[in-house]
mmCIF file of C-alpha atoms in Angstrom:
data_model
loop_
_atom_site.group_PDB
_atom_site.id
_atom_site.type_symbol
_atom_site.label_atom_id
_atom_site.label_comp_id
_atom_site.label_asym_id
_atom_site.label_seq_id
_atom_site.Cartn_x
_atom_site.Cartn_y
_atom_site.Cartn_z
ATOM 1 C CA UNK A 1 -56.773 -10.627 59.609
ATOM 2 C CA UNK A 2 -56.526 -14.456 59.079
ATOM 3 C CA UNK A 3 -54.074 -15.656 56.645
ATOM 4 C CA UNK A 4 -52.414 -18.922 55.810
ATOM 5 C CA UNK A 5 -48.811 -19.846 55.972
ATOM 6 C CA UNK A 6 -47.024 -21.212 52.731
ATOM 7 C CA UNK A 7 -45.645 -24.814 53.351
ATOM 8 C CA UNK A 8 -42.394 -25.193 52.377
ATOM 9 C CA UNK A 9 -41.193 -28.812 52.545
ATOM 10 C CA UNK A 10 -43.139 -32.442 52.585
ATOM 11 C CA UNK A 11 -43.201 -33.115 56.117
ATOM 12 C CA UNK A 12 -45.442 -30.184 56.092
ATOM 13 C CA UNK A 13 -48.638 -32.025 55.276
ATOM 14 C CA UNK A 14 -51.978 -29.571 56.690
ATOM 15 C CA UNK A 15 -52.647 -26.157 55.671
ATOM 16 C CA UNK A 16 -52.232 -24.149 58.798
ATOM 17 C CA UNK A 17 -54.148 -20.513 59.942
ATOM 18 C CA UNK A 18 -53.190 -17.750 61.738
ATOM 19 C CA UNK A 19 -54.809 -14.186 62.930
ATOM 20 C CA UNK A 20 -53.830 -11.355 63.997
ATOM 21 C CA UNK A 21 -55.725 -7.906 65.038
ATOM 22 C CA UNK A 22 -55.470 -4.352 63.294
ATOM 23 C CA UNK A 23 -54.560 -3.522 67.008
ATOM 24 C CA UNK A 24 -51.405 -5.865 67.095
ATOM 25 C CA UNK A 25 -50.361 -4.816 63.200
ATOM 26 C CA UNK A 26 -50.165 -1.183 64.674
ATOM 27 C CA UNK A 27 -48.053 -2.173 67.776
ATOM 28 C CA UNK A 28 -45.349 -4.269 65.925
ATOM 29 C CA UNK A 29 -45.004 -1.728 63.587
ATOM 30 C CA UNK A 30 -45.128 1.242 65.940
ATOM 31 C CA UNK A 31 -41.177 1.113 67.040
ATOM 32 C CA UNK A 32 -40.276 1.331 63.044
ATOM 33 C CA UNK A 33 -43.184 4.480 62.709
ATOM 34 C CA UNK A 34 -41.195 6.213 65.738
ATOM 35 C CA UNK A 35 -37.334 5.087 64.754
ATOM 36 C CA UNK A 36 -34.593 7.827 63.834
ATOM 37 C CA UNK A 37 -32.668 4.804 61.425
ATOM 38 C CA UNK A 38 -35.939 2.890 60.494
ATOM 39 C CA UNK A 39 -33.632 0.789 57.966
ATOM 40 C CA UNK A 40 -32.020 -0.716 60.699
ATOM 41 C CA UNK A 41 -35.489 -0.785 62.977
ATOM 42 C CA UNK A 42 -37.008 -3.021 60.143
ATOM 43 C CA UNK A 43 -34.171 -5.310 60.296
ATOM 44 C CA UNK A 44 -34.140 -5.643 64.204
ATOM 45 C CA UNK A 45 -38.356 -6.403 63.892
ATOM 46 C CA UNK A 46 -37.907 -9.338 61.534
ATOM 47 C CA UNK A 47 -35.199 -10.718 63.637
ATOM 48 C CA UNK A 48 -37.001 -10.392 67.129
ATOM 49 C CA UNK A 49 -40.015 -12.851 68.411
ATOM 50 C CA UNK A 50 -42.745 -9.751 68.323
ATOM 51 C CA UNK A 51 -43.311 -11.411 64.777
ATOM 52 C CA UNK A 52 -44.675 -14.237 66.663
ATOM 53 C CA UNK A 53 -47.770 -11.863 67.876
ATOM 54 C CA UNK A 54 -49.090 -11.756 64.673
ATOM 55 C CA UNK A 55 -49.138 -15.564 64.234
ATOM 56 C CA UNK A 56 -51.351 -16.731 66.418
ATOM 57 C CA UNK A 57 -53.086 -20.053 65.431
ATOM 58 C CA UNK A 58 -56.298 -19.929 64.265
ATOM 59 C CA UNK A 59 -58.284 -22.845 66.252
ATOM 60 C CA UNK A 60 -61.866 -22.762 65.063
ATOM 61 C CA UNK A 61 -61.505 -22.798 61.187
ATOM 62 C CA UNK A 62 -65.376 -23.922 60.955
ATOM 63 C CA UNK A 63 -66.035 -20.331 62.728
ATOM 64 C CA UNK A 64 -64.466 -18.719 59.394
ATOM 65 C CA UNK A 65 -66.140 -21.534 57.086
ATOM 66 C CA UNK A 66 -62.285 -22.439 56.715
ATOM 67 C CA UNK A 67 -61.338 -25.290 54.324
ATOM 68 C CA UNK A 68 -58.977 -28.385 56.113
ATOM 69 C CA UNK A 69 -56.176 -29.502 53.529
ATOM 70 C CA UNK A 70 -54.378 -32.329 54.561
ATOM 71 C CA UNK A 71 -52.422 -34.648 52.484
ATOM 72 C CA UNK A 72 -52.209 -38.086 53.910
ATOM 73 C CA UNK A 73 -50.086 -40.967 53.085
ATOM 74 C CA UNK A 74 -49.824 -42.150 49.175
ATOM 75 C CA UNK A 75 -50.640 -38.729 48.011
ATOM 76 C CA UNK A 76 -54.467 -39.505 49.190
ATOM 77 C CA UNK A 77 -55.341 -35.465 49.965
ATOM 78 C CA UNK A 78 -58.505 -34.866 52.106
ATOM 79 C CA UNK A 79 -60.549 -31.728 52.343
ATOM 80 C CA UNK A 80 -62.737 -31.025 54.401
ATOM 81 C CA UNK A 81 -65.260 -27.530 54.573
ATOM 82 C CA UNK A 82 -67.738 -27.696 57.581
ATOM 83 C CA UNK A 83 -69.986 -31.070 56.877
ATOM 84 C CA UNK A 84 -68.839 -31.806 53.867
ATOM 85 C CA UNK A 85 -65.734 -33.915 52.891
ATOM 86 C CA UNK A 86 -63.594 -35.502 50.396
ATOM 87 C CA UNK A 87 -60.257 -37.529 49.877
ATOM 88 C CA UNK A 88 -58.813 -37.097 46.588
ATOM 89 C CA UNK A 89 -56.527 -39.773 44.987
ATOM 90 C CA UNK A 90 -53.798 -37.867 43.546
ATOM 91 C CA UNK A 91 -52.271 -41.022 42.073
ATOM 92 C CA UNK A 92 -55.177 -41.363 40.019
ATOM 93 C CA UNK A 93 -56.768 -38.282 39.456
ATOM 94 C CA UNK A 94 -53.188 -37.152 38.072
ATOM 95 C CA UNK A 95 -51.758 -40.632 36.542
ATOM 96 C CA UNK A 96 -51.683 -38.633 32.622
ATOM 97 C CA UNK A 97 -49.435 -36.397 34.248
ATOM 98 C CA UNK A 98 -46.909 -39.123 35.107
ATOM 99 C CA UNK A 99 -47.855 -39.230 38.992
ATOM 100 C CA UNK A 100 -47.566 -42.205 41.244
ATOM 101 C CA UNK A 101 -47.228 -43.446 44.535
ATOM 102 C CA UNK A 102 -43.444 -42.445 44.679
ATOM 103 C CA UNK A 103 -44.552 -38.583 43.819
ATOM 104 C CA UNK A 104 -44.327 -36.197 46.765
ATOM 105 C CA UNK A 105 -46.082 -32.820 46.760
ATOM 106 C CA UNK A 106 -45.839 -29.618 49.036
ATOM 107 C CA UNK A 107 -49.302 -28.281 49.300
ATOM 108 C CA UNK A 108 -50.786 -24.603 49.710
ATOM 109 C CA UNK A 109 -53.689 -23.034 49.790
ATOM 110 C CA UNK A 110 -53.616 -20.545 46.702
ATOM 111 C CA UNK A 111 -56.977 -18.869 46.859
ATOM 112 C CA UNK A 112 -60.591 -19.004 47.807
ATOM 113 C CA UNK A 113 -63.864 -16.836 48.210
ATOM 114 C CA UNK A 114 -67.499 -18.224 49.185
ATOM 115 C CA UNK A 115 -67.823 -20.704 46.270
ATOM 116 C CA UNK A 116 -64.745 -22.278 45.531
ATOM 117 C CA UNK A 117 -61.241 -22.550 46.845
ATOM 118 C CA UNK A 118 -57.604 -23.215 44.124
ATOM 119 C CA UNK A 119 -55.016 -25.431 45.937
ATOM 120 C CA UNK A 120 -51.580 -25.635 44.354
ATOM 121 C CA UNK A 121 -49.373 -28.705 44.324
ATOM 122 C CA UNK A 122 -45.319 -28.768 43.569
ATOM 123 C CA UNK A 123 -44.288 -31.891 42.650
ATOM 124 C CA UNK A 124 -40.774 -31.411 45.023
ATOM 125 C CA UNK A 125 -38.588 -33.180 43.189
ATOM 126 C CA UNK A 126 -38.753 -30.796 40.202
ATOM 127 C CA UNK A 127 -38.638 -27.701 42.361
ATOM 128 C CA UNK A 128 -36.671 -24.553 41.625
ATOM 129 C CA UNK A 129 -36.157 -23.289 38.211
ATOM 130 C CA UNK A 130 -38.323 -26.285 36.564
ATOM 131 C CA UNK A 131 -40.865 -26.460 39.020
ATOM 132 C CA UNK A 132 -43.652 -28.337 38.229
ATOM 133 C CA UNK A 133 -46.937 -26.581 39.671
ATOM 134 C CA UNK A 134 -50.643 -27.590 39.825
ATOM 135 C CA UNK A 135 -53.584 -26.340 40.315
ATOM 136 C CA UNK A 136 -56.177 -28.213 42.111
ATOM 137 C CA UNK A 137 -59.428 -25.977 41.717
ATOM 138 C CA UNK A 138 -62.688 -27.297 43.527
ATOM 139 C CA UNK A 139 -66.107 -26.108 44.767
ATOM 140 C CA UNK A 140 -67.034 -25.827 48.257
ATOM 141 C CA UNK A 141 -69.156 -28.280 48.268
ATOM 142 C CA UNK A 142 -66.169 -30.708 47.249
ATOM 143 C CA UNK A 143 -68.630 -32.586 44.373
ATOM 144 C CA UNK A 144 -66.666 -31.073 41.699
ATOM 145 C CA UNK A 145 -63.171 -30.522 41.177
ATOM 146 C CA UNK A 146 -60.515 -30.196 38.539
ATOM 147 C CA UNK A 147 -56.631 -30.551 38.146
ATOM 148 C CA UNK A 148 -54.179 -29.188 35.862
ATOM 149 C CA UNK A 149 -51.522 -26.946 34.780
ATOM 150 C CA UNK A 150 -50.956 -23.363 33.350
ATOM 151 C CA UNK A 151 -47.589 -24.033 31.475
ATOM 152 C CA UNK A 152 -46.272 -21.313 29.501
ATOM 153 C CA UNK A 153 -47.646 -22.118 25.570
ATOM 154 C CA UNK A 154 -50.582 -23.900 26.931
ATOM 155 C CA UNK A 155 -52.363 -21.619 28.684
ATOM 156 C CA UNK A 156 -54.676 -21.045 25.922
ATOM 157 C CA UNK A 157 -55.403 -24.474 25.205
ATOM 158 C CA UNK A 158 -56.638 -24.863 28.797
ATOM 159 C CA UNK A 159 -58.951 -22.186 28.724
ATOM 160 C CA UNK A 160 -60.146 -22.830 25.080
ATOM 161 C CA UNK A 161 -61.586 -26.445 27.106
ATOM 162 C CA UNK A 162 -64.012 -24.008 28.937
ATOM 163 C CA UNK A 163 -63.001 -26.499 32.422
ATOM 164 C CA UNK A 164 -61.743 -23.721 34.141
ATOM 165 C CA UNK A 165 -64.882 -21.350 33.590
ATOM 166 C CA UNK A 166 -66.615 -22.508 36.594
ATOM 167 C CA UNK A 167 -64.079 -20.963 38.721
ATOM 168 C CA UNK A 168 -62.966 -18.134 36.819
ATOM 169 C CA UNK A 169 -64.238 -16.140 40.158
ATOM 170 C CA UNK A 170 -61.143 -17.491 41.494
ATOM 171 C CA UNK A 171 -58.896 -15.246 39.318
ATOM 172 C CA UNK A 172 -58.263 -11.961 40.610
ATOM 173 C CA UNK A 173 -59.519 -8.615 38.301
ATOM 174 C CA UNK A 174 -62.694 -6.343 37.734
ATOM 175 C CA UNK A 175 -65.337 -7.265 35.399
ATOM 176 C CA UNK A 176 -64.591 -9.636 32.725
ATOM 177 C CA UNK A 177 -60.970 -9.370 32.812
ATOM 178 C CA UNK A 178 -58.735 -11.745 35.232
ATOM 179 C CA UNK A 179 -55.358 -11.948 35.857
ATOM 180 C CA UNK A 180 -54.144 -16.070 35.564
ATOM 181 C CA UNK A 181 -52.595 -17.782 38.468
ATOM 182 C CA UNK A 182 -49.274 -17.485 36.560
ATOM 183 C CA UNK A 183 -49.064 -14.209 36.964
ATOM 184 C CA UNK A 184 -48.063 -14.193 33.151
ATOM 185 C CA UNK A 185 -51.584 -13.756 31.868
ATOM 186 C CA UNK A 186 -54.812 -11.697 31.383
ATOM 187 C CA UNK A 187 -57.679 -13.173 30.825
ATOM 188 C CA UNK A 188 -60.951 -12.391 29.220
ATOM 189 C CA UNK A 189 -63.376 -14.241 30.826
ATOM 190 C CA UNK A 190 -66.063 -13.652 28.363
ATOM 191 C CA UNK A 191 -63.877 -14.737 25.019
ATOM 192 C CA UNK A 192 -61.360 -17.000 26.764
ATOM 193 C CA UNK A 193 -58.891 -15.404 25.068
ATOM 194 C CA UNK A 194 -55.143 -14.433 26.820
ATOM 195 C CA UNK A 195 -52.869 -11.789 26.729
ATOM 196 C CA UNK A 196 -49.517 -12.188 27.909
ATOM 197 C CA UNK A 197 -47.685 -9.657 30.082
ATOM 198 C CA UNK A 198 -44.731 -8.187 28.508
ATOM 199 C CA UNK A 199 -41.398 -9.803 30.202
ATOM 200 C CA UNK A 200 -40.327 -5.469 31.044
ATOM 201 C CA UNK A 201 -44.267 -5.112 32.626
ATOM 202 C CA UNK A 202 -45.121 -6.433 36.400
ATOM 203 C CA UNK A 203 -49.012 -7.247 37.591
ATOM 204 C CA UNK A 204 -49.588 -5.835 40.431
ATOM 205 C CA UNK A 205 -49.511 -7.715 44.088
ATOM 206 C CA UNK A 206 -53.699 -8.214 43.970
ATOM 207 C CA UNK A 207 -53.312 -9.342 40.344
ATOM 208 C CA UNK A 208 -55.605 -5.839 39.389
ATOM 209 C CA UNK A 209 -53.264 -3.272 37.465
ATOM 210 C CA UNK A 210 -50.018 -3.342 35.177
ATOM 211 C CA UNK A 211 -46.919 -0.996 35.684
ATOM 212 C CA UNK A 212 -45.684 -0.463 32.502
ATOM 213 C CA UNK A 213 -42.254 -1.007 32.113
ATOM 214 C CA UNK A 214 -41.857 -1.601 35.868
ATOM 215 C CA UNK A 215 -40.475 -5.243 35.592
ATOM 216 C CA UNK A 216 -37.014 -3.643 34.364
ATOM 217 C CA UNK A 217 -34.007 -3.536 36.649
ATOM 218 C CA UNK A 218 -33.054 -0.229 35.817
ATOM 219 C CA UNK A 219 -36.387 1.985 35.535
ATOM 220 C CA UNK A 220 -36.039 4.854 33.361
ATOM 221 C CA UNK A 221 -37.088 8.372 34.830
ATOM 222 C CA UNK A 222 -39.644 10.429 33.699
ATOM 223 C CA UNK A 223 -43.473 9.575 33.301
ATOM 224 C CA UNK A 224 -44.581 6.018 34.930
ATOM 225 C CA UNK A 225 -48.052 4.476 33.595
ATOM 226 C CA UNK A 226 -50.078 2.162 35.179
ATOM 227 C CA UNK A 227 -52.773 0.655 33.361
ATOM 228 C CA UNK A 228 -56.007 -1.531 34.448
ATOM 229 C CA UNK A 229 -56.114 -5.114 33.353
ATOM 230 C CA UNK A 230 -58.628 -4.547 30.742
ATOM 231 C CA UNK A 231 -57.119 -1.474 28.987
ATOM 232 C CA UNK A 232 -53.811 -3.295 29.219
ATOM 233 C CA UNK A 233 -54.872 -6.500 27.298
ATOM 234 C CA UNK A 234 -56.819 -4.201 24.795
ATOM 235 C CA UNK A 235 -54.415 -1.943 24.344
ATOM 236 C CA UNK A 236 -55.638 1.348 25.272
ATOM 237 C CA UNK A 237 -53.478 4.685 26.187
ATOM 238 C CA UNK A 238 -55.932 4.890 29.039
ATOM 239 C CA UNK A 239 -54.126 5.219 32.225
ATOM 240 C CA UNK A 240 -55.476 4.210 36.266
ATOM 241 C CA UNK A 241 -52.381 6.082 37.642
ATOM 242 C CA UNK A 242 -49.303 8.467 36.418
ATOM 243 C CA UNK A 243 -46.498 10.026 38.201
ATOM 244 C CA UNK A 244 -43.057 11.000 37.905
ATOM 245 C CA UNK A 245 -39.986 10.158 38.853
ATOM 246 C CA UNK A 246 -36.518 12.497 38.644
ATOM 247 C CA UNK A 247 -33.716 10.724 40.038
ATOM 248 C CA UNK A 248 -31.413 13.925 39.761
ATOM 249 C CA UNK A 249 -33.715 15.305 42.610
ATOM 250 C CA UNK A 250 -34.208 12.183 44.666
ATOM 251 C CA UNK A 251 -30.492 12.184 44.977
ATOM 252 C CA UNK A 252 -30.094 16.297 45.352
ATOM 253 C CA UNK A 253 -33.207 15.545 48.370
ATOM 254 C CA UNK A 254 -30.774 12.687 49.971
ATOM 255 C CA UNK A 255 -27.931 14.900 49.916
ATOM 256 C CA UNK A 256 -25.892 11.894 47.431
ATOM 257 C CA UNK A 257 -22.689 13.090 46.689
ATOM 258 C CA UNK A 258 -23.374 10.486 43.228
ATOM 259 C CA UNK A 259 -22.609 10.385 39.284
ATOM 260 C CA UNK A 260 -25.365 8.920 38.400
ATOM 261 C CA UNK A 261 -28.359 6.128 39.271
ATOM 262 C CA UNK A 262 -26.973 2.598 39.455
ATOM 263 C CA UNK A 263 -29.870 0.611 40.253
ATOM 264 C CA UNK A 264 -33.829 1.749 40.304
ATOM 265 C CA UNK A 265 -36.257 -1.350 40.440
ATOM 266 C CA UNK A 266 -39.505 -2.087 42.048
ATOM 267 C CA UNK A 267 -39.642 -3.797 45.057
ATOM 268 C CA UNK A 268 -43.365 -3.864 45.129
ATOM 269 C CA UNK A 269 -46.508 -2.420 43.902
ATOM 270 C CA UNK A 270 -50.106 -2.961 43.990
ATOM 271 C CA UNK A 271 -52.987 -0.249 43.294
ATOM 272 C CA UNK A 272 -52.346 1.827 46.593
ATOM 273 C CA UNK A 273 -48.211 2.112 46.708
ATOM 274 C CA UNK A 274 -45.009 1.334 44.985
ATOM 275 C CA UNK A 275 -41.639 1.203 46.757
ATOM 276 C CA UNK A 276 -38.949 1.769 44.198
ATOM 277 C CA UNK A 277 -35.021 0.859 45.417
ATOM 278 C CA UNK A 278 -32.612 3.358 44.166
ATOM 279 C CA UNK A 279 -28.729 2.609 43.938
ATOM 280 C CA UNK A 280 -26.627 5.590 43.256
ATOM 281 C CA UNK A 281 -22.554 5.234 41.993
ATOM 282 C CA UNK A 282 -20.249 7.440 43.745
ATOM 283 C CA UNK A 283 -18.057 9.607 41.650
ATOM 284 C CA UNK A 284 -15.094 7.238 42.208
ATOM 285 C CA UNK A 285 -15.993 4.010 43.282
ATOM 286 C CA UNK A 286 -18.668 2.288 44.884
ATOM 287 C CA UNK A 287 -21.738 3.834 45.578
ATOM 288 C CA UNK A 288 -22.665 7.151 47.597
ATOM 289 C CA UNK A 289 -26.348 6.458 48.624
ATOM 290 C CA UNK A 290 -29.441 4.489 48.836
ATOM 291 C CA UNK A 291 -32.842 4.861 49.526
ATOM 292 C CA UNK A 292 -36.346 3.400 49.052
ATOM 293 C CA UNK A 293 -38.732 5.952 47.157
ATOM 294 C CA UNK A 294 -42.379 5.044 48.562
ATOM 295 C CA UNK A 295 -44.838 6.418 46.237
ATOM 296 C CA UNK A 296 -48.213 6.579 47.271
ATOM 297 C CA UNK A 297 -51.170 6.884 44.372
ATOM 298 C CA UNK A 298 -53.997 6.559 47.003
ATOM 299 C CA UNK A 299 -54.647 9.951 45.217
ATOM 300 C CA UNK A 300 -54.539 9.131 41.586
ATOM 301 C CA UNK A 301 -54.264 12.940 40.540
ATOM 302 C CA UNK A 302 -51.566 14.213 43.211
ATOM 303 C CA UNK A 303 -49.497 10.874 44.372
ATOM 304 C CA UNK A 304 -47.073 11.654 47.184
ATOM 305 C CA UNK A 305 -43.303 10.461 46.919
ATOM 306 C CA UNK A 306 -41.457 9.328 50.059
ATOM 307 C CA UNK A 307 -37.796 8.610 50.558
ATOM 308 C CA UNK A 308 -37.135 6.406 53.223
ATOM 309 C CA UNK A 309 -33.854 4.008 53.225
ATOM 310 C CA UNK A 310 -36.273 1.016 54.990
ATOM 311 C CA UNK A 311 -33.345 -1.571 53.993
ATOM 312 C CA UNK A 312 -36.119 -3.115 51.320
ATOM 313 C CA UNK A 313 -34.261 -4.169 48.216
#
């Protein structure tokens, strides 16, 4: 697997590559697999060097048709994809936008495939809750290229200019349906039209499916529905996946000696598994358990529930 890094300050100025092999995923994992307390095993793997074996510097990028991103001085940003290349003045390219000289971005690779590669800029001095984000999308063969932003209320707009359309492979989805780099969006790649994801919904990790309801911090038991970008944005009760959860039984299986669920949220979820964190009270005070529920919908007519404290929350 090759994968880049996300820069996280200025003085980080090149996109940088790593590998690893299946081989090497198995081995650092292979002490949590075999570990009586694997919540505490996790915690001693991300605090040891063996992390380092999976970050091994990728040399030859040109081997891997690998773009080069690195931002030189005065915000002049050169890229670089095998024998072509290209220095972009920022400065210029993005003076409407209020950008000059004194402007300092953090720069990351966002996305790519075999015709065209999204970088995205954050202007770092309004990071945090007000960040301001960018989204450099250009070809690969760097002789088109366009900048701009997918602010909340102007999404539309953007896509309504049709400037995007040329790299609408870049979004992820099936078919003519996309979820938008914001994560907030579906797009229909055909109309151009969005739908927005309901604040209580969360897109999945590959941007592919919608867990309704699973954005909540205290998910409800009972039936859990996850839907497909496209019957999402149209509305359908069509379902890609549905399961149950009881958390009566999850604490009865953990042996809780509990009132009642404090906190059930999801800690992640794409189309092959969803780990859940459940809290439960105690009958007096504080709380009498907790435990990760690691549901696995590989089989979409008989997933398989796993509880497993892994310390994920």
């Amino acid at each position: 697997m090759i994968f880049s890094d996300s820069n996280g300050n200025e003085e980080q100025t090149s996109a940088t590559y790593y590998q690893f092999t299946e081989e090497q995923l198995k081995d650092y994992y292979e002490p949590l697999i075999r570990a009586d307390d694997p919540n505490m095993r996790l915690y001693d793997l991300k605090q040891t060097d063996n992390i380092t074996k999976l970050r091994s510097p990728l040399k030859n990028i040109d081997e891997y048709s690998l773009p080069s991103v690195t931002m030189k001085e005065n915000n002049q940003l050169e890229i670089k994809v095998l024998q072509n290349q290209r220095t972009i003045d920022l400065n210029e390219e993005m003076k409407d936008y209020g950008v000059t000289s004194d402007t300092k971005f953090i720069v990351n690779i966002e996305n790519m495939n075999g015709n065209n590669i999204v970088l995205v800029l954050e202007d770092i001095e309004k990071s945090g809750y007000q960040n301001e984000l960018y989204y450099l999308f250009i070809n690969r063969e760097l002789s088109d290229f366009t900048i701009t932003q997918l602010k909340y209320g102007e999404t539309q707009e953007v896509f309504n200019s049709n400037e995007l359309k040329p790299f609408y492979d870049l979004f992820p989805g099936e078919g003519d349906y996309r979820s938008v780099l914001d994560k907030i969006n579906i797009l229909n790649a055909k109309t151009n039209k969005i739908t927005e994801i309901k604040e209580n919904d969360l897109l999945s990790e590959d941007g592919k499916f919608v867990y309704l309801n699973g954005a909540v911090e205290d998910l409800s038991d009972g039936n859990q529905q996850i839907q497909t970008l496209e019957n999402y944005a149209k509305g359908n009760d069509i379902y890609e996946e549905q399961f149950d959860l009881d958390f009566e039984t999850i604490s009865k299986e953990m042996d809780f000696d509990t009132s009642r669920i404090l906190i059930a949220r999801t800690n992640y979820f794409n189309n092959d598994y969803i780990i859940l964190r459940s809290l439960y009270s105690g009958k007096l005070i504080g709380h009498s358990g907790v435990t990760n529920v690691i549901v696995d919908v590989q089989n979409k007519k008989n997933p398989t529930a796993y509880l497993v404290d892994l310390g994920i929350e």
